[in-house]
Short mmCIF file of C-alpha atoms in Angstrom, two decimals:
data_model
loop_
_atom_site.label_atom_id
_atom_site.label_comp_id
_atom_site.label_asym_id
_atom_site.label_seq_id
_atom_site.Cartn_x
_atom_site.Cartn_y
_atom_site.Cartn_z
CA MET G 1 83.54 123.93 -70.69
CA ILE G 2 83.03 123.09 -67.05
CA LYS G 3 85.11 126.14 -66.13
CA ILE G 4 82.76 128.36 -68.12
CA ILE G 5 79.65 126.81 -66.49
CA PHE G 6 81.15 127.17 -62.99
CA SER G 7 82.20 130.75 -63.79
CA ILE G 8 78.68 131.62 -64.96
CA LEU G 9 77.18 129.82 -61.95
CA PHE G 10 79.48 131.63 -59.51
CA LEU G 11 78.84 134.94 -61.26
CA GLY G 12 75.06 134.38 -61.09
CA THR G 13 75.27 133.40 -57.40
CA ALA G 14 77.39 136.46 -56.65
CA ILE G 15 74.86 138.71 -58.39
CA VAL G 16 71.93 137.14 -56.48
CA ILE G 17 73.78 137.38 -53.16
CA PHE G 18 74.70 141.02 -53.85
CA LEU G 19 71.34 142.18 -55.22
CA GLY G 20 69.17 140.42 -52.61
CA PRO G 21 70.26 142.51 -49.61
CA ALA G 22 71.10 145.47 -51.83
CA LYS G 23 67.47 145.65 -52.99
CA HIS G 24 66.30 146.16 -49.40
CA ASN G 25 69.03 148.70 -48.84
CA TRP G 26 68.13 150.43 -52.11
CA GLU G 27 64.58 151.06 -50.77
CA ASP G 28 66.14 152.61 -47.67
CA VAL G 29 68.41 154.74 -49.86
CA LYS G 30 65.43 155.96 -51.91
CA GLY G 31 63.59 156.86 -48.69
CA LEU G 32 66.64 158.72 -47.42
CA MET G 33 66.95 160.59 -50.72
CA LEU G 34 63.29 161.71 -50.44
CA GLN G 35 63.89 162.73 -46.83
CA LYS G 36 66.98 164.70 -47.90
CA LYS G 37 64.88 166.48 -50.53
CA ASP G 38 62.25 167.36 -47.88
CA PHE G 39 64.95 168.63 -45.52
CA ASN G 40 66.47 170.77 -48.27
CA THR G 41 63.02 172.23 -49.03
CA ALA G 42 62.44 172.93 -45.33
CA LEU G 43 65.89 174.53 -45.08
CA ALA G 44 65.15 176.77 -48.07
CA ASN G 45 61.80 177.74 -46.54
CA SER G 46 63.43 178.52 -43.20
CA LYS G 47 66.02 180.72 -44.91
CA GLU G 48 63.21 182.55 -46.70
CA LEU G 49 61.33 182.99 -43.41
CA LEU G 50 64.46 184.28 -41.70
CA ALA G 51 64.97 186.81 -44.50
CA THR G 52 61.33 187.91 -44.20
CA ARG G 53 61.68 188.19 -40.41
CA ASP G 54 64.85 190.24 -40.77
CA ASN G 55 63.13 192.58 -43.24
CA LEU G 56 60.15 193.01 -40.90
CA ILE G 57 62.44 193.73 -37.95
CA LYS G 58 64.34 196.25 -40.07
CA ASP G 59 61.07 197.90 -41.15
CA TYR G 60 59.81 197.98 -37.55
CA ASN G 61 63.05 199.53 -36.31
CA GLU G 62 62.76 202.24 -38.98
CA ILE G 63 59.41 203.42 -37.56
CA SER G 64 60.03 206.65 -35.70
CA ASP G 65 59.10 207.04 -32.04
CA SER G 66 56.51 209.68 -32.90
CA ASP G 67 54.84 207.29 -35.35
CA LEU G 68 54.82 204.53 -32.71
CA ILE G 69 53.11 206.93 -30.31
CA ARG G 70 50.54 207.80 -32.99
CA LEU G 71 49.95 204.09 -33.71
CA ASP G 72 49.46 203.42 -30.01
CA ARG G 73 46.94 206.27 -29.91
CA LEU G 74 45.15 204.84 -32.97
CA VAL G 75 44.68 201.43 -31.33
CA PRO G 76 45.95 201.62 -27.73
CA SER G 77 47.51 198.61 -26.06
CA SER G 78 45.24 198.89 -23.03
CA VAL G 79 41.88 200.39 -22.15
CA ASP G 80 41.99 203.44 -19.93
CA LYS G 81 38.30 204.06 -19.24
CA MET G 82 38.92 207.38 -17.48
CA LYS G 83 40.98 208.67 -20.39
CA ILE G 84 38.22 207.70 -22.83
CA VAL G 85 35.56 209.37 -20.67
CA VAL G 86 37.63 212.56 -20.34
CA GLU G 87 38.34 212.62 -24.09
CA ILE G 88 34.67 212.13 -25.05
CA GLU G 89 33.46 214.55 -22.40
CA SER G 90 35.85 217.26 -23.61
CA LEU G 91 34.64 216.72 -27.20
CA ILE G 92 31.01 216.99 -26.08
CA LYS G 93 31.59 220.13 -24.02
CA LYS G 94 33.68 221.69 -26.81
CA HIS G 95 30.54 221.70 -28.97
CA GLY G 96 28.28 223.16 -26.27
CA PHE G 97 26.44 220.00 -25.23
CA SER G 98 25.59 219.10 -21.66
CA VAL G 99 26.67 215.61 -20.66
CA LYS G 100 24.11 213.39 -18.98
CA ASP G 101 25.86 210.01 -18.89
CA ILE G 102 28.92 208.23 -20.30
CA GLN G 103 29.38 204.48 -19.93
CA VAL G 104 32.37 202.51 -21.19
CA GLU G 105 32.14 198.74 -21.76
CA VAL G 106 35.05 196.54 -22.86
CA SER G 107 34.32 193.26 -24.58
CA SER G 108 36.03 190.89 -26.97
CA VAL G 109 35.43 191.54 -30.67
CA ASN G 110 34.41 187.88 -31.00
CA ASP G 111 31.74 188.23 -28.27
CA LYS G 112 29.85 190.93 -30.16
CA ASN G 113 30.23 189.30 -33.58
CA ASN G 114 26.69 189.99 -34.78
CA ASN G 115 27.90 191.42 -38.08
CA LYS G 116 28.73 188.64 -40.53
CA SER G 117 31.38 190.74 -42.30
CA GLU G 118 33.30 191.31 -39.07
CA VAL G 119 36.44 189.19 -39.00
CA LYS G 120 37.07 187.07 -35.91
CA ASN G 121 40.47 187.61 -34.39
CA ASP G 122 42.30 187.35 -31.12
CA VAL G 123 44.14 190.67 -31.41
CA PHE G 124 41.60 193.37 -30.51
CA ASP G 125 39.04 194.10 -27.84
CA ALA G 126 36.04 196.27 -28.68
CA VAL G 127 35.34 199.23 -26.43
CA TYR G 128 31.74 200.44 -26.51
CA ILE G 129 31.00 203.96 -25.33
CA ASN G 130 27.36 204.83 -24.59
CA ILE G 131 26.78 208.57 -24.31
CA SER G 132 23.71 210.55 -23.32
CA PHE G 133 23.86 214.31 -23.85
CA SER G 134 21.66 217.21 -24.86
CA GLY G 135 22.06 220.27 -27.03
CA ALA G 136 21.27 221.88 -30.37
CA TYR G 137 21.31 220.02 -33.69
CA ARG G 138 23.85 222.08 -35.65
CA PRO G 139 26.79 221.42 -33.27
CA LEU G 140 26.04 217.68 -33.53
CA LEU G 141 27.38 217.65 -37.09
CA SER G 142 30.72 219.16 -36.06
CA PHE G 143 30.84 216.81 -33.04
CA ILE G 144 30.46 213.77 -35.32
CA SER G 145 33.05 215.28 -37.67
CA ASP G 146 35.49 215.59 -34.75
CA ILE G 147 34.86 211.94 -33.84
CA GLU G 148 35.69 210.99 -37.44
CA LYS G 149 38.88 213.07 -37.42
CA ASN G 150 40.00 211.79 -34.02
CA LEU G 151 43.29 209.89 -34.18
CA ARG G 152 41.76 207.00 -32.23
CA ILE G 153 39.61 204.76 -34.45
CA MET G 154 35.97 205.43 -33.52
CA GLU G 155 32.81 204.21 -35.22
CA VAL G 156 29.41 205.71 -34.48
CA GLU G 157 27.24 202.59 -34.27
CA ASN G 158 23.98 204.13 -33.15
CA LEU G 159 22.55 207.62 -32.79
CA SER G 160 19.08 208.43 -31.59
CA PHE G 161 17.57 211.70 -30.44
CA VAL G 162 14.36 213.09 -29.02
CA SER G 163 13.23 216.68 -29.55
CA GLU G 164 12.49 218.76 -26.47
CA GLU G 165 11.94 222.47 -27.02
CA GLY G 166 12.75 224.27 -30.26
CA ASP G 167 16.25 223.32 -31.37
CA TRP G 168 17.10 221.40 -28.17
CA TYR G 169 17.48 217.61 -28.39
CA ASN G 170 18.34 214.72 -26.07
CA TYR G 171 20.88 212.49 -27.82
CA SER G 172 21.88 208.91 -27.18
CA MET G 173 24.96 207.69 -29.05
CA LYS G 174 26.87 204.41 -29.12
CA ILE G 175 30.49 204.61 -30.26
CA LYS G 176 32.78 201.65 -30.88
CA THR G 177 36.55 201.84 -30.62
CA TYR G 178 39.28 199.23 -30.23
CA SER G 179 42.22 198.31 -28.05
CA LYS G 180 44.88 195.62 -28.34
CA LYS G 181 44.45 192.54 -26.15
#
């Protein structure tokens, strides 16, 4: 009988001695298992991001050189004020207008964010072109059409005109275009 009591007592003591420190270690093990799960999730996300990156690089490399040139013309990587002035001046003269003044102003899109629908970003600069010219009314429509069809993105923000003699007008136009920062 005493052997059974001592056996139960030793067994109970062994269980208490084992489970006491093991309980603290078990909490550490549970924490490590959660951390392992987080690491596995992060690893899966990184593999997904790498696959997405590889697909984007593949897609970018498939863009032809001529398309890259057209994209750079659409939104150039830098502002060449003289090139803009020459381009606008040639469009104006093509339609029979006489140029009075062309001014080019570069500013951040965020600086001129008066329009609530305009999205703030750190990618583009706005280029404002203020033009004063004179000529007949009918060529103005084809001039604006040419601005719309131009490969470079251009928005006519403001157009005002004053009549002089007959079909001759003095025009003042503000055009907005973009360049990459």
